[in-house]
Amino acid sequence: MTADARPAAQPPTDRATPPLTERQEARRRRILHASAQLASRGGFEAVQMREVAEAAGVALGTLYRYFPSKIHLLVATMQDQLQHMHSTLRKRPPAGDDAAQRVAETLMRAFRALQREPHLADAMVRALTFADRSVSPEVDTVSRLTTAIILDAMGLEHPTPEQLSAVRVIEHTWHSALITWLSGRASIAQVKIDIETVCRLIDLTAEPEAGRG
């Protein structure tokens, strides 16, 4: 499957460019909202760049300056969704007795949020799967956000290398569980078991309470 793309200038969010102005940020928000709405209704195939531009009220050329391809756009949409989840989780943090329970609860809450929009979840996950090196900055941001969500649930500000390794394995398992659920190869109950099982790695890398952030 080929994502629609064409050569374009670097988007305004590139590290080498100045921060977005208020007007540019508002335009970017409209684009991401349009992308999410189209994906929610019809999944990956429904997100066509021309239709996104029309729904967002921007010129097609402007859209390509922000997001050089459909893959860039959908990965950025996932980044936006994770940022929203992170804010929500901070307002209502998990209440488990230990770090492993809190992380499992957090990831299941994130999973259920995606479960409510299965077409959107499928579109974003497929974009991550198709992403090549040109999308590395956006993919890295998604990974950093997922890591931040897990570390918040653990209550850590300064994780050890071993703890970060455990977090990466947990991220991989969560992502894999999401894929198998979306493809109909795993039930929600199985996803929950897998998440709870992998979160036990946290106990293996736990430090004394004095080491917690």
PDB file of C-alpha atoms in Angstrom:
ATOM      1  CA  MET A   1       0.000   0.000   0.000  1.00  0.00           C
ATOM      2  CA  THR A   2       1.442   3.369  -0.994  1.00  0.00           C
ATOM      3  CA  ALA A   3       0.813   6.542   0.956  1.00  0.00           C
ATOM      4  CA  ASP A   4       0.237   9.633  -1.145  1.00  0.00           C
ATOM      5  CA  ALA A   5       3.310  11.854  -0.984  1.00  0.00           C
ATOM      6  CA  ARG A   6       5.231  14.305  -3.104  1.00  0.00           C
ATOM      7  CA  PRO A   7       8.410  16.352  -2.712  1.00  0.00           C
ATOM      8  CA  ALA A   8       7.821  19.297  -0.445  1.00  0.00           C
ATOM      9  CA  ALA A   9       9.576  21.806   1.725  1.00  0.00           C
ATOM     10  CA  GLN A  10      10.260  20.896   5.327  1.00  0.00           C
ATOM     11  CA  PRO A  11       7.176  21.415   7.520  1.00  0.00           C
ATOM     12  CA  PRO A  12       7.138  24.285   9.998  1.00  0.00           C
ATOM     13  CA  THR A  13       7.608  21.819  12.870  1.00  0.00           C
ATOM     14  CA  ASP A  14      11.101  20.851  11.714  1.00  0.00           C
ATOM     15  CA  ARG A  15      13.776  21.474  14.339  1.00  0.00           C
ATOM     16  CA  ALA A  16      15.673  23.828  12.027  1.00  0.00           C
ATOM     17  CA  THR A  17      12.740  26.197  11.629  1.00  0.00           C
ATOM     18  CA  PRO A  18      11.454  28.863  14.031  1.00  0.00           C
ATOM     19  CA  PRO A  19       8.563  28.047  16.385  1.00  0.00           C
ATOM     20  CA  LEU A  20       5.096  28.271  14.892  1.00  0.00           C
ATOM     21  CA  THR A  21       3.232  31.516  15.191  1.00  0.00           C
ATOM     22  CA  GLU A  22      -0.178  31.492  16.846  1.00  0.00           C
ATOM     23  CA  ARG A  23      -1.851  31.533  13.436  1.00  0.00           C
ATOM     24  CA  GLN A  24       0.339  28.691  12.135  1.00  0.00           C
ATOM     25  CA  GLU A  25      -0.332  26.623  15.237  1.00  0.00           C
ATOM     26  CA  ALA A  26      -4.078  27.139  14.819  1.00  0.00           C
ATOM     27  CA  ARG A  27      -3.792  26.001  11.191  1.00  0.00           C
ATOM     28  CA  ARG A  28      -1.796  22.941  12.239  1.00  0.00           C
ATOM     29  CA  ARG A  29      -4.432  22.089  14.841  1.00  0.00           C
ATOM     30  CA  ARG A  30      -7.158  22.263  12.182  1.00  0.00           C
ATOM     31  CA  ILE A  31      -5.175  19.918   9.960  1.00  0.00           C
ATOM     32  CA  LEU A  32      -4.643  17.377  12.734  1.00  0.00           C
ATOM     33  CA  HIS A  33      -8.320  17.575  13.702  1.00  0.00           C
ATOM     34  CA  ALA A  34      -9.374  16.974  10.091  1.00  0.00           C
ATOM     35  CA  SER A  35      -6.973  14.031   9.816  1.00  0.00           C
ATOM     36  CA  ALA A  36      -8.363  12.453  12.998  1.00  0.00           C
ATOM     37  CA  GLN A  37     -11.965  12.972  11.890  1.00  0.00           C
ATOM     38  CA  LEU A  38     -11.412  11.382   8.481  1.00  0.00           C
ATOM     39  CA  ALA A  39      -9.468   8.472   9.990  1.00  0.00           C
ATOM     40  CA  SER A  40     -12.177   7.927  12.616  1.00  0.00           C
ATOM     41  CA  ARG A  41     -14.774   7.546   9.876  1.00  0.00           C
ATOM     42  CA  GLY A  42     -12.873   5.437   7.376  1.00  0.00           C
ATOM     43  CA  GLY A  43      -9.452   4.435   8.633  1.00  0.00           C
ATOM     44  CA  PHE A  44      -6.155   4.735   6.799  1.00  0.00           C
ATOM     45  CA  GLU A  45      -7.621   4.811   3.289  1.00  0.00           C
ATOM     46  CA  ALA A  46     -10.022   7.633   4.165  1.00  0.00           C
ATOM     47  CA  VAL A  47      -7.165  10.029   4.941  1.00  0.00           C
ATOM     48  CA  GLN A  48      -6.451  11.586   1.554  1.00  0.00           C
ATOM     49  CA  MET A  49      -4.353  14.723   1.514  1.00  0.00           C
ATOM     50  CA  ARG A  50      -6.730  16.688  -0.714  1.00  0.00           C
ATOM     51  CA  GLU A  51      -9.702  15.851   1.512  1.00  0.00           C
ATOM     52  CA  VAL A  52      -7.727  16.747   4.643  1.00  0.00           C
ATOM     53  CA  ALA A  53      -6.863  20.120   3.115  1.00  0.00           C
ATOM     54  CA  GLU A  54     -10.497  20.792   2.235  1.00  0.00           C
ATOM     55  CA  ALA A  55     -11.745  19.770   5.677  1.00  0.00           C
ATOM     56  CA  ALA A  56      -9.101  21.924   7.387  1.00  0.00           C
ATOM     57  CA  GLY A  57      -9.744  24.924   5.129  1.00  0.00           C
ATOM     58  CA  VAL A  58      -6.160  25.154   3.852  1.00  0.00           C
ATOM     59  CA  ALA A  59      -4.591  24.972   0.417  1.00  0.00           C
ATOM     60  CA  LEU A  60      -3.171  21.601  -0.592  1.00  0.00           C
ATOM     61  CA  GLY A  61       0.279  23.146  -0.978  1.00  0.00           C
ATOM     62  CA  THR A  62       0.048  24.537   2.548  1.00  0.00           C
ATOM     63  CA  LEU A  63      -0.830  21.091   3.899  1.00  0.00           C
ATOM     64  CA  TYR A  64       2.241  19.587   2.235  1.00  0.00           C
ATOM     65  CA  ARG A  65       4.443  22.272   3.785  1.00  0.00           C
ATOM     66  CA  TYR A  66       3.283  21.163   7.214  1.00  0.00           C
ATOM     67  CA  PHE A  67       3.219  17.427   6.492  1.00  0.00           C
ATOM     68  CA  PRO A  68       5.162  16.131   3.457  1.00  0.00           C
ATOM     69  CA  SER A  69       3.117  12.917   3.266  1.00  0.00           C
ATOM     70  CA  LYS A  70       0.121  11.094   4.600  1.00  0.00           C
ATOM     71  CA  ILE A  71       2.444   9.040   6.812  1.00  0.00           C
ATOM     72  CA  HIS A  72       3.926  12.193   8.374  1.00  0.00           C
ATOM     73  CA  LEU A  73       0.407  13.467   8.980  1.00  0.00           C
ATOM     74  CA  LEU A  74      -0.925  10.316  10.627  1.00  0.00           C
ATOM     75  CA  VAL A  75       2.138   9.856  12.837  1.00  0.00           C
ATOM     76  CA  ALA A  76       1.729  13.501  13.905  1.00  0.00           C
ATOM     77  CA  THR A  77      -1.937  12.717  14.582  1.00  0.00           C
ATOM     78  CA  MET A  78      -0.864   9.895  16.883  1.00  0.00           C
ATOM     79  CA  GLN A  79       1.546  12.270  18.611  1.00  0.00           C
ATOM     80  CA  ASP A  80      -1.341  14.678  19.151  1.00  0.00           C
ATOM     81  CA  GLN A  81      -3.575  11.918  20.526  1.00  0.00           C
ATOM     82  CA  LEU A  82      -0.850  10.777  22.940  1.00  0.00           C
ATOM     83  CA  GLN A  83      -0.302  14.340  24.156  1.00  0.00           C
ATOM     84  CA  HIS A  84      -4.016  14.567  24.932  1.00  0.00           C
ATOM     85  CA  MET A  85      -3.908  11.198  26.731  1.00  0.00           C
ATOM     86  CA  HIS A  86      -0.877  12.320  28.730  1.00  0.00           C
ATOM     87  CA  SER A  87      -2.667  15.466  29.883  1.00  0.00           C
ATOM     88  CA  THR A  88      -5.747  13.450  30.855  1.00  0.00           C
ATOM     89  CA  LEU A  89      -3.690  10.889  32.767  1.00  0.00           C
ATOM     90  CA  ARG A  90      -1.881  13.620  34.679  1.00  0.00           C
ATOM     91  CA  LYS A  91      -5.193  15.078  35.788  1.00  0.00           C
ATOM     92  CA  ARG A  92      -6.425  11.648  36.880  1.00  0.00           C
ATOM     93  CA  PRO A  93      -3.343   9.514  37.616  1.00  0.00           C
ATOM     94  CA  PRO A  94      -3.544   5.746  38.159  1.00  0.00           C
ATOM     95  CA  ALA A  95      -4.156   4.556  41.712  1.00  0.00           C
ATOM     96  CA  GLY A  96      -2.344   1.195  41.820  1.00  0.00           C
ATOM     97  CA  ASP A  97      -0.416   0.146  44.912  1.00  0.00           C
ATOM     98  CA  ASP A  98       2.884  -0.308  43.075  1.00  0.00           C
ATOM     99  CA  ALA A  99       4.575   0.912  39.890  1.00  0.00           C
ATOM    100  CA  ALA A 100       3.770  -2.218  37.867  1.00  0.00           C
ATOM    101  CA  GLN A 101       0.053  -1.927  38.657  1.00  0.00           C
ATOM    102  CA  ARG A 102       0.008   1.796  37.872  1.00  0.00           C
ATOM    103  CA  VAL A 103       1.712   1.315  34.513  1.00  0.00           C
ATOM    104  CA  ALA A 104      -0.617  -1.550  33.569  1.00  0.00           C
ATOM    105  CA  GLU A 105      -3.647   0.560  34.512  1.00  0.00           C
ATOM    106  CA  THR A 106      -2.299   3.528  32.535  1.00  0.00           C
ATOM    107  CA  LEU A 107      -1.643   1.510  29.392  1.00  0.00           C
ATOM    108  CA  MET A 108      -5.043  -0.160  29.567  1.00  0.00           C
ATOM    109  CA  ARG A 109      -6.702   3.249  29.898  1.00  0.00           C
ATOM    110  CA  ALA A 110      -4.773   4.396  26.829  1.00  0.00           C
ATOM    111  CA  PHE A 111      -5.762   1.199  25.037  1.00  0.00           C
ATOM    112  CA  ARG A 112      -9.435   1.714  25.854  1.00  0.00           C
ATOM    113  CA  ALA A 113      -9.243   5.282  24.546  1.00  0.00           C
ATOM    114  CA  LEU A 114      -7.951   3.907  21.241  1.00  0.00           C
ATOM    115  CA  GLN A 115     -10.539   1.121  21.374  1.00  0.00           C
ATOM    116  CA  ARG A 116     -13.298   3.742  21.251  1.00  0.00           C
ATOM    117  CA  GLU A 117     -11.947   4.895  17.857  1.00  0.00           C
ATOM    118  CA  PRO A 118     -10.778   1.659  16.174  1.00  0.00           C
ATOM    119  CA  HIS A 119     -10.538   3.135  12.662  1.00  0.00           C
ATOM    120  CA  LEU A 120      -8.405   6.009  13.927  1.00  0.00           C
ATOM    121  CA  ALA A 121      -6.226   3.637  15.957  1.00  0.00           C
ATOM    122  CA  ASP A 122      -5.731   1.384  12.937  1.00  0.00           C
ATOM    123  CA  ALA A 123      -4.788   4.332  10.698  1.00  0.00           C
ATOM    124  CA  MET A 124      -2.219   5.657  13.176  1.00  0.00           C
ATOM    125  CA  VAL A 125      -0.668   2.248  13.850  1.00  0.00           C
ATOM    126  CA  ARG A 126      -0.430   1.507  10.131  1.00  0.00           C
ATOM    127  CA  ALA A 127       1.289   4.836   9.575  1.00  0.00           C
ATOM    128  CA  LEU A 128       3.844   3.967  12.269  1.00  0.00           C
ATOM    129  CA  THR A 129       4.413   0.615  10.578  1.00  0.00           C
ATOM    130  CA  PHE A 130       4.912   2.196   7.148  1.00  0.00           C
ATOM    131  CA  ALA A 131       7.114   5.057   8.402  1.00  0.00           C
ATOM    132  CA  ASP A 132      10.578   5.248   6.842  1.00  0.00           C
ATOM    133  CA  ARG A 133      13.625   7.252   7.929  1.00  0.00           C
ATOM    134  CA  SER A 134      12.126  10.525   6.714  1.00  0.00           C
ATOM    135  CA  VAL A 135       9.524  10.216   9.466  1.00  0.00           C
ATOM    136  CA  SER A 136      12.069   9.398  12.191  1.00  0.00           C
ATOM    137  CA  PRO A 137      11.645  12.698  14.117  1.00  0.00           C
ATOM    138  CA  GLU A 138       7.883  12.213  14.362  1.00  0.00           C
ATOM    139  CA  VAL A 139       8.224   8.521  15.291  1.00  0.00           C
ATOM    140  CA  ASP A 140      10.832   9.416  17.927  1.00  0.00           C
ATOM    141  CA  THR A 141       8.413  11.951  19.412  1.00  0.00           C
ATOM    142  CA  VAL A 142       5.687   9.290  19.653  1.00  0.00           C
ATOM    143  CA  SER A 143       8.160   7.005  21.429  1.00  0.00           C
ATOM    144  CA  ARG A 144       9.247   9.757  23.840  1.00  0.00           C
ATOM    145  CA  LEU A 145       5.629  10.534  24.701  1.00  0.00           C
ATOM    146  CA  THR A 146       4.876   6.873  25.368  1.00  0.00           C
ATOM    147  CA  THR A 147       7.985   6.665  27.562  1.00  0.00           C
ATOM    148  CA  ALA A 148       6.930   9.800  29.464  1.00  0.00           C
ATOM    149  CA  ILE A 149       3.465   8.338  30.087  1.00  0.00           C
ATOM    150  CA  ILE A 150       4.972   5.141  31.490  1.00  0.00           C
ATOM    151  CA  LEU A 151       7.573   6.945  33.631  1.00  0.00           C
ATOM    152  CA  ASP A 152       4.873   9.215  35.059  1.00  0.00           C
ATOM    153  CA  ALA A 153       2.895   6.150  36.085  1.00  0.00           C
ATOM    154  CA  MET A 154       6.020   4.636  37.635  1.00  0.00           C
ATOM    155  CA  GLY A 155       6.693   7.864  39.511  1.00  0.00           C
ATOM    156  CA  LEU A 156      10.228   8.198  38.139  1.00  0.00           C
ATOM    157  CA  GLU A 157      12.048  11.339  37.089  1.00  0.00           C
ATOM    158  CA  HIS A 158      15.536   9.823  36.776  1.00  0.00           C
ATOM    159  CA  PRO A 159      15.260   6.212  35.581  1.00  0.00           C
ATOM    160  CA  THR A 160      18.292   3.937  35.478  1.00  0.00           C
ATOM    161  CA  PRO A 161      19.416   2.349  32.180  1.00  0.00           C
ATOM    162  CA  GLU A 162      17.857  -0.924  33.347  1.00  0.00           C
ATOM    163  CA  GLN A 163      14.545   0.783  34.021  1.00  0.00           C
ATOM    164  CA  LEU A 164      14.593   2.467  30.619  1.00  0.00           C
ATOM    165  CA  SER A 165      15.245  -0.914  29.025  1.00  0.00           C
ATOM    166  CA  ALA A 166      12.202  -2.330  30.836  1.00  0.00           C
ATOM    167  CA  VAL A 167      10.139   0.636  29.640  1.00  0.00           C
ATOM    168  CA  ARG A 168      11.178  -0.034  26.032  1.00  0.00           C
ATOM    169  CA  VAL A 169      10.116  -3.675  26.304  1.00  0.00           C
ATOM    170  CA  ILE A 170       6.790  -2.581  27.786  1.00  0.00           C
ATOM    171  CA  GLU A 171       6.307  -0.106  24.916  1.00  0.00           C
ATOM    172  CA  HIS A 172       7.046  -2.814  22.335  1.00  0.00           C
ATOM    173  CA  THR A 173       4.564  -5.181  23.988  1.00  0.00           C
ATOM    174  CA  TRP A 174       1.860  -2.514  24.164  1.00  0.00           C
ATOM    175  CA  HIS A 175       2.350  -1.653  20.494  1.00  0.00           C
ATOM    176  CA  SER A 176       2.324  -5.337  19.488  1.00  0.00           C
ATOM    177  CA  ALA A 177      -0.802  -5.976  21.585  1.00  0.00           C
ATOM    178  CA  LEU A 178      -2.529  -3.073  19.860  1.00  0.00           C
ATOM    179  CA  ILE A 179      -1.656  -4.490  16.442  1.00  0.00           C
ATOM    180  CA  THR A 180      -2.869  -7.997  17.277  1.00  0.00           C
ATOM    181  CA  TRP A 181      -6.122  -6.610  18.706  1.00  0.00           C
ATOM    182  CA  LEU A 182      -6.724  -4.421  15.654  1.00  0.00           C
ATOM    183  CA  SER A 183      -6.154  -7.414  13.378  1.00  0.00           C
ATOM    184  CA  GLY A 184      -8.633  -9.501  15.372  1.00  0.00           C
ATOM    185  CA  ARG A 185      -5.978 -11.930  16.611  1.00  0.00           C
ATOM    186  CA  ALA A 186      -6.242 -11.016  20.301  1.00  0.00           C
ATOM    187  CA  SER A 187      -9.112 -10.262  22.637  1.00  0.00           C
ATOM    188  CA  ILE A 188      -9.161  -7.338  25.037  1.00  0.00           C
ATOM    189  CA  ALA A 189      -8.807  -9.843  27.884  1.00  0.00           C
ATOM    190  CA  GLN A 190      -5.630 -11.243  26.304  1.00  0.00           C
ATOM    191  CA  VAL A 191      -4.256  -7.740  25.794  1.00  0.00           C
ATOM    192  CA  LYS A 192      -4.823  -7.026  29.492  1.00  0.00           C
ATOM    193  CA  ILE A 193      -3.015 -10.211  30.521  1.00  0.00           C
ATOM    194  CA  ASP A 194      -0.057  -9.435  28.244  1.00  0.00           C
ATOM    195  CA  ILE A 195       0.224  -5.862  29.519  1.00  0.00           C
ATOM    196  CA  GLU A 196       0.035  -6.923  33.165  1.00  0.00           C
ATOM    197  CA  THR A 197       2.624  -9.647  32.553  1.00  0.00           C
ATOM    198  CA  VAL A 198       5.189  -7.414  30.865  1.00  0.00           C
ATOM    199  CA  CYS A 199       4.750  -4.712  33.508  1.00  0.00           C
ATOM    200  CA  ARG A 200       6.195  -7.139  36.049  1.00  0.00           C
ATOM    201  CA  LEU A 201       9.574  -6.270  34.532  1.00  0.00           C
ATOM    202  CA  ILE A 202       9.306  -3.072  36.530  1.00  0.00           C
ATOM    203  CA  ASP A 203       9.643  -5.079  39.748  1.00  0.00           C
ATOM    204  CA  LEU A 204      12.888  -6.601  38.468  1.00  0.00           C
ATOM    205  CA  THR A 205      14.453  -3.172  37.960  1.00  0.00           C
ATOM    206  CA  ALA A 206      12.947  -1.479  41.016  1.00  0.00           C
ATOM    207  CA  GLU A 207      15.187   0.627  43.214  1.00  0.00           C
ATOM    208  CA  PRO A 208      14.603   1.489  46.897  1.00  0.00           C
ATOM    209  CA  GLU A 209      11.828   4.011  47.526  1.00  0.00           C
ATOM    210  CA  ALA A 210      14.463   6.735  48.023  1.00  0.00           C
ATOM    211  CA  GLY A 211      15.284   6.439  44.322  1.00  0.00           C
ATOM    212  CA  ARG A 212      11.775   7.406  43.223  1.00  0.00           C
ATOM    213  CA  GLY A 213      11.144  10.849  41.739  1.00  0.00           C
TER     214      GLY A 213
END
